[in-house]
mmCIF file of N, CA and C in Angstrom:
data_model
loop_
_atom_site.group_PDB
_atom_site.id
_atom_site.type_symbol
_atom_site.label_atom_id
_atom_site.label_comp_id
_atom_site.label_asym_id
_atom_site.label_seq_id
_atom_site.Cartn_x
_atom_site.Cartn_y
_atom_site.Cartn_z
ATOM 1 N N UNK T 1 0.848 -1.214 0.061
ATOM 2 C CA UNK T 1 0.131 -0.081 0.178
ATOM 3 C C UNK T 1 0.877 1.256 -0.020
ATOM 4 N N UNK T 2 0.664 2.022 -0.908
ATOM 5 C CA UNK T 2 1.472 3.240 -1.110
ATOM 6 C C UNK T 2 1.100 4.206 0.014
ATOM 7 N N UNK T 3 2.011 5.312 0.197
ATOM 8 C CA UNK T 3 1.784 6.355 1.163
ATOM 9 C C UNK T 3 0.461 7.178 0.894
ATOM 10 N N UNK T 4 -0.066 7.132 -0.261
ATOM 11 C CA UNK T 4 -1.236 7.743 -0.645
ATOM 12 C C UNK T 4 -2.426 7.040 0.042
ATOM 13 N N UNK T 5 -2.230 5.780 0.273
ATOM 14 C CA UNK T 5 -3.392 5.036 0.848
ATOM 15 C C UNK T 5 -3.292 4.843 2.159
ATOM 16 N N UNK T 6 -2.398 5.643 3.076
ATOM 17 C CA UNK T 6 -2.516 5.479 4.475
ATOM 18 C C UNK T 6 -3.858 6.420 4.860
ATOM 19 N N UNK T 7 -4.473 5.758 5.991
ATOM 20 C CA UNK T 7 -5.767 6.292 6.451
ATOM 21 C C UNK T 7 -5.217 7.176 7.516
ATOM 22 N N UNK T 8 -6.098 8.472 7.595
ATOM 23 C CA UNK T 8 -5.978 9.256 8.753
ATOM 24 C C UNK T 8 -6.800 8.582 9.792
ATOM 25 N N UNK T 9 -6.627 9.197 10.951
ATOM 26 C CA UNK T 9 -7.569 8.593 12.065
ATOM 27 C C UNK T 9 -9.042 8.808 11.944
ATOM 28 N N UNK T 10 -9.553 9.857 11.477
ATOM 29 C CA UNK T 10 -10.874 9.863 11.279
ATOM 30 C C UNK T 10 -11.357 9.000 10.029
ATOM 31 N N UNK T 11 -10.651 8.894 8.921
ATOM 32 C CA UNK T 11 -10.949 7.985 8.047
ATOM 33 C C UNK T 11 -11.070 6.519 8.351
ATOM 34 N N UNK T 12 -10.125 6.122 9.250
ATOM 35 C CA UNK T 12 -10.178 4.975 9.846
ATOM 36 C C UNK T 12 -11.419 4.670 10.704
ATOM 37 N N UNK T 13 -11.898 5.672 11.443
ATOM 38 C CA UNK T 13 -13.056 5.614 12.197
ATOM 39 C C UNK T 13 -14.222 5.281 11.338
ATOM 40 N N UNK T 14 -14.511 6.114 10.335
ATOM 41 C CA UNK T 14 -15.313 6.101 9.346
ATOM 42 C C UNK T 14 -15.504 4.722 8.574
ATOM 43 N N UNK T 15 -14.321 4.103 8.183
ATOM 44 C CA UNK T 15 -14.323 3.069 7.765
ATOM 45 C C UNK T 15 -14.689 1.796 8.445
ATOM 46 N N UNK T 16 -14.263 1.792 9.646
ATOM 47 C CA UNK T 16 -14.547 0.820 10.746
ATOM 48 C C UNK T 16 -16.041 0.702 10.902
ATOM 49 N N UNK T 17 -16.696 2.091 11.186
ATOM 50 C CA UNK T 17 -18.145 1.882 11.244
ATOM 51 C C UNK T 17 -18.991 1.574 10.063
ATOM 52 N N UNK T 18 -18.538 1.796 8.819
ATOM 53 C CA UNK T 18 -19.029 1.189 7.684
ATOM 54 C C UNK T 18 -18.933 -0.233 7.704
ATOM 55 N N UNK T 19 -17.836 -0.689 8.024
ATOM 56 C CA UNK T 19 -17.715 -2.271 7.981
ATOM 57 C C UNK T 19 -18.410 -2.878 9.023
ATOM 58 N N UNK T 20 -18.557 -2.096 10.184
ATOM 59 C CA UNK T 20 -19.508 -2.882 11.240
ATOM 60 C C UNK T 20 -20.937 -3.068 10.812
ATOM 61 N N UNK T 21 -21.466 -2.035 9.953
ATOM 62 C CA UNK T 21 -22.799 -2.031 9.428
ATOM 63 C C UNK T 21 -23.027 -2.662 8.087
ATOM 64 N N UNK T 22 -22.069 -3.327 7.687
ATOM 65 C CA UNK T 22 -22.300 -4.167 6.461
ATOM 66 C C UNK T 22 -22.701 -3.262 5.271
ATOM 67 N N UNK T 23 -23.749 -3.456 4.533
ATOM 68 C CA UNK T 23 -24.294 -2.883 3.546
ATOM 69 C C UNK T 23 -25.282 -1.866 3.722
ATOM 70 N N UNK T 24 -25.671 -1.536 5.152
ATOM 71 C CA UNK T 24 -26.511 -0.803 5.653
ATOM 72 C C UNK T 24 -26.058 0.567 6.503
ATOM 73 N N UNK T 25 -24.936 0.761 6.428
ATOM 74 C CA UNK T 25 -24.375 2.028 6.824
ATOM 75 C C UNK T 25 -24.610 3.401 5.864
ATOM 76 N N UNK T 26 -25.081 4.269 6.640
ATOM 77 C CA UNK T 26 -25.353 5.545 6.060
ATOM 78 C C UNK T 26 -24.926 6.474 7.034
ATOM 79 N N UNK T 27 -24.863 7.800 6.530
ATOM 80 C CA UNK T 27 -24.170 8.908 7.289
ATOM 81 C C UNK T 27 -24.393 9.148 8.666
ATOM 82 N N UNK T 28 -25.676 9.333 8.960
ATOM 83 C CA UNK T 28 -26.120 9.602 10.259
ATOM 84 C C UNK T 28 -25.815 8.323 11.129
ATOM 85 N N UNK T 29 -26.027 7.187 10.725
ATOM 86 C CA UNK T 29 -25.579 5.918 11.609
ATOM 87 C C UNK T 29 -24.004 5.952 11.914
ATOM 88 N N UNK T 30 -23.202 6.210 10.782
ATOM 89 C CA UNK T 30 -21.964 6.247 11.030
ATOM 90 C C UNK T 30 -21.500 7.463 12.211
ATOM 91 N N UNK T 31 -22.061 8.532 12.062
ATOM 92 C CA UNK T 31 -21.878 9.686 12.897
ATOM 93 C C UNK T 31 -22.172 9.219 14.242
ATOM 94 N N UNK T 32 -23.474 8.609 14.433
ATOM 95 C CA UNK T 32 -23.633 8.319 16.002
ATOM 96 C C UNK T 32 -22.802 7.043 16.487
ATOM 97 N N UNK T 33 -22.398 6.203 15.564
ATOM 98 C CA UNK T 33 -21.437 5.062 16.010
ATOM 99 C C UNK T 33 -20.267 5.633 16.536
ATOM 100 N N UNK T 34 -19.598 6.617 15.656
ATOM 101 C CA UNK T 34 -18.316 7.104 16.084
ATOM 102 C C UNK T 34 -18.412 7.999 17.366
ATOM 103 N N UNK T 35 -19.585 8.688 17.563
ATOM 104 C CA UNK T 35 -19.817 9.492 18.644
ATOM 105 C C UNK T 35 -20.032 8.480 19.981
ATOM 106 N N UNK T 36 -20.577 7.360 19.755
ATOM 107 C CA UNK T 36 -20.804 6.368 20.849
ATOM 108 C C UNK T 36 -19.690 5.704 21.233
ATOM 109 N N UNK T 37 -18.764 5.486 20.231
ATOM 110 C CA UNK T 37 -17.651 4.572 20.465
ATOM 111 C C UNK T 37 -16.360 5.496 20.811
ATOM 112 N N UNK T 38 -16.265 6.760 20.652
ATOM 113 C CA UNK T 38 -14.962 7.499 20.688
ATOM 114 C C UNK T 38 -15.176 8.677 21.739
ATOM 115 N N UNK T 39 -16.771 8.985 22.053
ATOM 116 C CA UNK T 39 -16.844 10.091 22.826
ATOM 117 C C UNK T 39 -16.801 11.390 21.967
ATOM 118 N N UNK T 40 -16.461 11.248 20.774
ATOM 119 C CA UNK T 40 -16.210 12.462 19.909
ATOM 120 C C UNK T 40 -17.441 12.754 19.204
ATOM 121 N N UNK T 41 -17.913 14.095 19.110
ATOM 122 C CA UNK T 41 -19.138 14.757 18.404
ATOM 123 C C UNK T 41 -18.517 15.183 17.196
ATOM 124 N N UNK T 42 -18.954 14.449 16.063
ATOM 125 C CA UNK T 42 -18.493 14.936 14.709
ATOM 126 C C UNK T 42 -19.490 15.421 13.872
ATOM 127 N N UNK T 43 -19.527 16.372 12.931
ATOM 128 C CA UNK T 43 -20.485 16.851 12.260
ATOM 129 C C UNK T 43 -20.905 15.804 11.216
ATOM 130 N N UNK T 44 -22.082 15.952 10.884
ATOM 131 C CA UNK T 44 -22.614 15.044 9.660
ATOM 132 C C UNK T 44 -21.889 15.550 8.431
ATOM 133 N N UNK T 45 -21.517 16.740 8.131
ATOM 134 C CA UNK T 45 -20.850 17.339 7.071
ATOM 135 C C UNK T 45 -19.292 16.640 6.907
ATOM 136 N N UNK T 46 -18.751 16.582 7.998
ATOM 137 C CA UNK T 46 -17.359 15.754 8.141
ATOM 138 C C UNK T 46 -17.416 14.209 7.542
ATOM 139 N N UNK T 47 -18.594 13.722 8.120
ATOM 140 C CA UNK T 47 -18.725 12.312 7.713
ATOM 141 C C UNK T 47 -19.024 12.101 6.506
ATOM 142 N N UNK T 48 -19.873 12.837 5.885
ATOM 143 C CA UNK T 48 -20.114 12.721 4.474
ATOM 144 C C UNK T 48 -19.055 13.094 3.547
ATOM 145 N N UNK T 49 -18.177 14.214 3.927
ATOM 146 C CA UNK T 49 -17.209 14.615 3.174
ATOM 147 C C UNK T 49 -15.973 13.410 3.154
ATOM 148 N N UNK T 50 -15.849 12.789 4.361
ATOM 149 C CA UNK T 50 -15.108 11.635 4.375
ATOM 150 C C UNK T 50 -15.467 10.594 3.655
ATOM 151 N N UNK T 51 -16.821 10.162 3.670
ATOM 152 C CA UNK T 51 -17.324 9.022 2.953
ATOM 153 C C UNK T 51 -17.214 9.306 1.349
ATOM 154 N N UNK T 52 -17.398 10.623 0.957
ATOM 155 C CA UNK T 52 -17.150 10.767 -0.451
ATOM 156 C C UNK T 52 -15.752 10.749 -0.744
ATOM 157 N N UNK T 53 -14.857 11.144 -0.027
ATOM 158 C CA UNK T 53 -13.285 11.085 -0.212
ATOM 159 C C UNK T 53 -13.053 9.525 -0.315
ATOM 160 N N UNK T 54 -13.516 8.633 0.765
ATOM 161 C CA UNK T 54 -13.261 7.312 0.841
ATOM 162 C C UNK T 54 -13.734 6.512 -0.645
ATOM 163 N N UNK T 55 -14.866 7.070 -0.931
ATOM 164 C CA UNK T 55 -15.442 6.475 -2.134
ATOM 165 C C UNK T 55 -14.707 6.664 -3.448
ATOM 166 N N UNK T 56 -14.150 7.996 -3.496
ATOM 167 C CA UNK T 56 -13.263 8.377 -4.533
ATOM 168 C C UNK T 56 -12.014 7.423 -4.514
ATOM 169 N N UNK T 57 -11.574 7.263 -3.356
ATOM 170 C CA UNK T 57 -10.127 6.368 -3.320
ATOM 171 C C UNK T 57 -10.515 4.862 -3.647
ATOM 172 N N UNK T 58 -12.006 4.548 -3.576
ATOM 173 C CA UNK T 58 -12.185 3.074 -3.984
ATOM 174 C C UNK T 58 -12.372 2.266 -2.637
ATOM 175 N N UNK T 59 -12.310 2.924 -1.352
ATOM 176 C CA UNK T 59 -12.510 2.090 -0.109
ATOM 177 C C UNK T 59 -13.822 1.985 0.252
ATOM 178 N N UNK T 60 -14.881 2.637 -0.244
ATOM 179 C CA UNK T 60 -16.215 2.318 -0.051
ATOM 180 C C UNK T 60 -17.034 2.449 -1.471
ATOM 181 N N UNK T 61 -18.161 1.721 -1.375
ATOM 182 C CA UNK T 61 -19.130 1.917 -2.481
ATOM 183 C C UNK T 61 -20.408 2.380 -1.853
ATOM 184 N N UNK T 62 -21.198 3.061 -2.681
ATOM 185 C CA UNK T 62 -22.455 3.547 -2.157
ATOM 186 C C UNK T 62 -23.516 2.930 -3.251
ATOM 187 N N UNK T 63 -24.719 3.066 -2.530
ATOM 188 C CA UNK T 63 -25.947 2.787 -3.468
ATOM 189 C C UNK T 63 -27.074 3.864 -2.819
ATOM 190 N N UNK T 64 -28.000 3.999 -3.794
ATOM 191 C CA UNK T 64 -28.946 5.048 -3.373
ATOM 192 C C UNK T 64 -30.218 4.389 -3.174
ATOM 193 N N UNK T 65 -31.129 4.462 -2.220
ATOM 194 C CA UNK T 65 -32.440 3.918 -2.051
ATOM 195 C C UNK T 65 -33.490 5.140 -2.321
ATOM 196 N N UNK T 66 -34.483 4.742 -3.028
ATOM 197 C CA UNK T 66 -35.630 5.727 -3.184
ATOM 198 C C UNK T 66 -36.038 6.269 -1.810
ATOM 199 N N UNK T 67 -36.571 7.417 -1.783
ATOM 200 C CA UNK T 67 -37.248 8.044 -0.467
ATOM 201 C C UNK T 67 -38.515 7.290 -0.052
ATOM 202 N N UNK T 68 -38.640 7.423 1.236
ATOM 203 C CA UNK T 68 -39.803 6.932 1.723
ATOM 204 C C UNK T 68 -40.654 7.911 2.337
ATOM 205 N N UNK T 69 -42.035 7.680 2.700
ATOM 206 C CA UNK T 69 -42.765 8.771 3.446
ATOM 207 C C UNK T 69 -42.252 9.176 4.862
ATOM 208 N N UNK T 70 -41.548 8.243 5.562
ATOM 209 C CA UNK T 70 -40.999 8.575 6.858
ATOM 210 C C UNK T 70 -39.863 9.420 6.683
ATOM 211 N N UNK T 71 -39.162 9.463 5.437
ATOM 212 C CA UNK T 71 -38.274 10.369 5.278
ATOM 213 C C UNK T 71 -38.416 11.463 4.412
ATOM 214 N N UNK T 72 -39.810 11.849 4.440
ATOM 215 C CA UNK T 72 -40.319 13.015 3.587
ATOM 216 C C UNK T 72 -40.016 12.925 2.050
ATOM 217 N N UNK T 73 -39.689 11.606 1.476
ATOM 218 C CA UNK T 73 -39.494 11.473 0.077
ATOM 219 C C UNK T 73 -37.993 11.566 -0.142
ATOM 220 N N UNK T 74 -37.184 11.793 0.803
ATOM 221 C CA UNK T 74 -35.685 12.044 0.495
ATOM 222 C C UNK T 74 -35.071 10.787 0.345
ATOM 223 N N UNK T 75 -34.197 10.674 -0.567
ATOM 224 C CA UNK T 75 -33.420 9.498 -0.978
ATOM 225 C C UNK T 75 -32.430 9.178 0.287
ATOM 226 N N UNK T 76 -31.991 7.958 0.338
ATOM 227 C CA UNK T 76 -31.134 7.547 1.295
ATOM 228 C C UNK T 76 -29.918 6.906 0.654
ATOM 229 N N UNK T 77 -28.506 7.355 1.071
ATOM 230 C CA UNK T 77 -27.381 6.625 0.381
ATOM 231 C C UNK T 77 -26.804 5.800 1.451
ATOM 232 N N UNK T 78 -26.406 4.600 1.037
ATOM 233 C CA UNK T 78 -25.808 3.457 1.984
ATOM 234 C C UNK T 78 -24.449 3.176 1.380
ATOM 235 N N UNK T 79 -23.557 2.962 2.438
ATOM 236 C CA UNK T 79 -22.236 2.637 2.134
ATOM 237 C C UNK T 79 -21.855 1.207 2.496
ATOM 238 N N UNK T 80 -20.900 0.835 1.966
ATOM 239 C CA UNK T 80 -20.272 -0.704 2.099
ATOM 240 C C UNK T 80 -18.840 -0.655 1.752
ATOM 241 N N UNK T 81 -18.225 -1.184 2.696
ATOM 242 C CA UNK T 81 -16.673 -1.481 2.667
ATOM 243 C C UNK T 81 -16.311 -2.156 1.277
ATOM 244 N N UNK T 82 -15.500 -1.651 0.617
ATOM 245 C CA UNK T 82 -14.782 -2.398 -0.564
ATOM 246 C C UNK T 82 -13.839 -3.357 -0.229
ATOM 247 N N UNK T 83 -13.335 -4.185 -1.148
ATOM 248 C CA UNK T 83 -12.285 -5.067 -0.773
ATOM 249 C C UNK T 83 -10.918 -4.243 -0.565
ATOM 250 N N UNK T 84 -10.829 -3.181 -1.311
ATOM 251 C CA UNK T 84 -9.750 -2.049 -1.039
ATOM 252 C C UNK T 84 -9.756 -1.506 0.367
ATOM 253 N N UNK T 85 -11.015 -1.167 0.731
ATOM 254 C CA UNK T 85 -11.088 -0.553 2.081
ATOM 255 C C UNK T 85 -10.872 -1.525 3.102
ATOM 256 N N UNK T 86 -11.050 -2.902 2.993
ATOM 257 C CA UNK T 86 -10.734 -3.923 3.972
ATOM 258 C C UNK T 86 -9.222 -4.104 3.893
ATOM 259 N N UNK T 87 -8.680 -4.029 2.883
ATOM 260 C CA UNK T 87 -7.191 -4.115 2.968
ATOM 261 C C UNK T 87 -6.546 -2.986 3.507
ATOM 262 N N UNK T 88 -7.144 -1.739 3.270
ATOM 263 C CA UNK T 88 -6.529 -0.564 3.982
ATOM 264 C C UNK T 88 -6.731 -0.605 5.409
ATOM 265 N N UNK T 89 -7.854 -1.075 5.917
ATOM 266 C CA UNK T 89 -7.966 -1.462 7.390
ATOM 267 C C UNK T 89 -6.998 -2.449 8.028
ATOM 268 N N UNK T 90 -6.845 -3.501 7.300
ATOM 269 C CA UNK T 90 -5.953 -4.494 7.721
ATOM 270 C C UNK T 90 -4.516 -4.042 7.944
ATOM 271 N N UNK T 91 -4.306 -3.460 6.785
ATOM 272 C CA UNK T 91 -2.851 -2.741 6.889
ATOM 273 C C UNK T 91 -2.649 -1.701 8.118
ATOM 274 N N UNK T 92 -3.828 -0.975 8.276
ATOM 275 C CA UNK T 92 -3.794 0.009 9.317
ATOM 276 C C UNK T 92 -3.584 -0.704 10.695
ATOM 277 N N UNK T 93 -4.473 -1.792 10.982
ATOM 278 C CA UNK T 93 -4.360 -2.821 12.076
ATOM 279 C C UNK T 93 -2.865 -3.237 12.403
ATOM 280 N N UNK T 94 -2.334 -3.761 11.312
ATOM 281 C CA UNK T 94 -0.928 -4.209 11.370
ATOM 282 C C UNK T 94 0.081 -3.145 11.591
ATOM 283 N N UNK T 95 -0.256 -1.868 11.169
ATOM 284 C CA UNK T 95 0.755 -0.700 11.794
ATOM 285 C C UNK T 95 0.529 -0.371 13.152
ATOM 286 N N UNK T 96 -0.691 -0.297 13.593
ATOM 287 C CA UNK T 96 -0.949 -0.063 15.020
ATOM 288 C C UNK T 96 -0.275 -1.100 15.971
ATOM 289 N N UNK T 97 -0.593 -2.259 15.517
ATOM 290 C CA UNK T 97 0.065 -3.472 16.319
ATOM 291 C C UNK T 97 1.722 -3.296 16.340
ATOM 292 N N UNK T 98 2.309 -3.068 15.293
ATOM 293 C CA UNK T 98 3.706 -2.851 15.116
ATOM 294 C C UNK T 98 4.196 -1.821 16.043
ATOM 295 N N UNK T 99 3.393 -0.626 16.055
ATOM 296 C CA UNK T 99 3.893 0.606 16.907
ATOM 297 C C UNK T 99 3.734 0.308 18.398
ATOM 298 N N UNK T 100 2.624 -0.432 18.661
ATOM 299 C CA UNK T 100 2.437 -0.848 20.044
ATOM 300 C C UNK T 100 3.165 -2.041 20.615
ATOM 301 N N UNK T 101 3.914 -2.624 19.670
ATOM 302 C CA UNK T 101 4.696 -3.765 20.051
ATOM 303 C C UNK T 101 5.779 -3.348 21.174
ATOM 304 N N UNK T 102 5.680 -4.056 22.386
ATOM 305 C CA UNK T 102 6.700 -3.762 23.388
ATOM 306 C C UNK T 102 6.245 -2.687 24.350
ATOM 307 N N UNK T 103 5.242 -1.977 24.140
ATOM 308 C CA UNK T 103 4.588 -1.078 24.974
ATOM 309 C C UNK T 103 3.546 -1.637 25.862
ATOM 310 N N UNK T 104 3.571 -1.266 27.155
ATOM 311 C CA UNK T 104 2.443 -1.583 27.921
ATOM 312 C C UNK T 104 1.496 -0.370 28.257
ATOM 313 N N UNK T 105 0.258 -0.301 27.703
ATOM 314 C CA UNK T 105 -0.255 0.942 27.841
ATOM 315 C C UNK T 105 -0.666 1.262 29.357
ATOM 316 N N UNK T 106 -0.526 0.389 30.145
ATOM 317 C CA UNK T 106 -0.838 0.581 31.659
ATOM 318 C C UNK T 106 0.363 1.271 32.262
ATOM 319 N N UNK T 107 1.528 1.263 31.522
ATOM 320 C CA UNK T 107 2.640 1.815 32.247
ATOM 321 C C UNK T 107 3.076 3.086 31.418
ATOM 322 N N UNK T 108 2.349 3.707 30.527
ATOM 323 C CA UNK T 108 2.753 4.834 29.807
ATOM 324 C C UNK T 108 2.191 6.084 30.813
ATOM 325 N N UNK T 109 3.135 7.112 30.657
ATOM 326 C CA UNK T 109 2.922 8.337 31.481
ATOM 327 C C UNK T 109 1.961 9.152 30.948
ATOM 328 N N UNK T 110 1.369 10.070 31.650
ATOM 329 C CA UNK T 110 0.291 10.824 31.190
ATOM 330 C C UNK T 110 -1.097 10.590 31.952
ATOM 331 N N UNK T 111 -2.131 10.826 31.358
ATOM 332 C CA UNK T 111 -3.417 10.675 31.972
ATOM 333 C C UNK T 111 -3.648 9.003 32.170
ATOM 334 N N UNK T 112 -3.948 8.870 33.406
ATOM 335 C CA UNK T 112 -4.110 7.479 33.910
ATOM 336 C C UNK T 112 -2.888 6.717 34.202
ATOM 337 N N UNK T 113 -1.706 7.366 34.093
ATOM 338 C CA UNK T 113 -0.391 6.677 34.161
ATOM 339 C C UNK T 113 -0.117 6.828 35.848
ATOM 340 N N UNK T 114 1.035 6.439 36.065
ATOM 341 C CA UNK T 114 1.639 6.233 37.497
ATOM 342 C C UNK T 114 1.615 7.880 37.947
#
């Protein structure tokens, strides 16, 4: 994977959320998932901008469903992790593991440390 394929932290969070929801992930669901799991309140605009960027990179694919009366006739766009996105997440996980190798998170100085 080339340097242009490295994931930023927020991109990684978005991809992980999309992966978690299979082919039923959509912007607001991704936003809520990230907030619940990280405590980070993110804007829906940031989520959609990231999803669009990830789709251009080939990491996710999307489909559009017709609007329903419950949604006031507005269409809904669903996202699904692509094989390239899965590979990017696996690479990211390997990088995290290599960086953490030999470190004990319980002995690190800083918040929560000794």
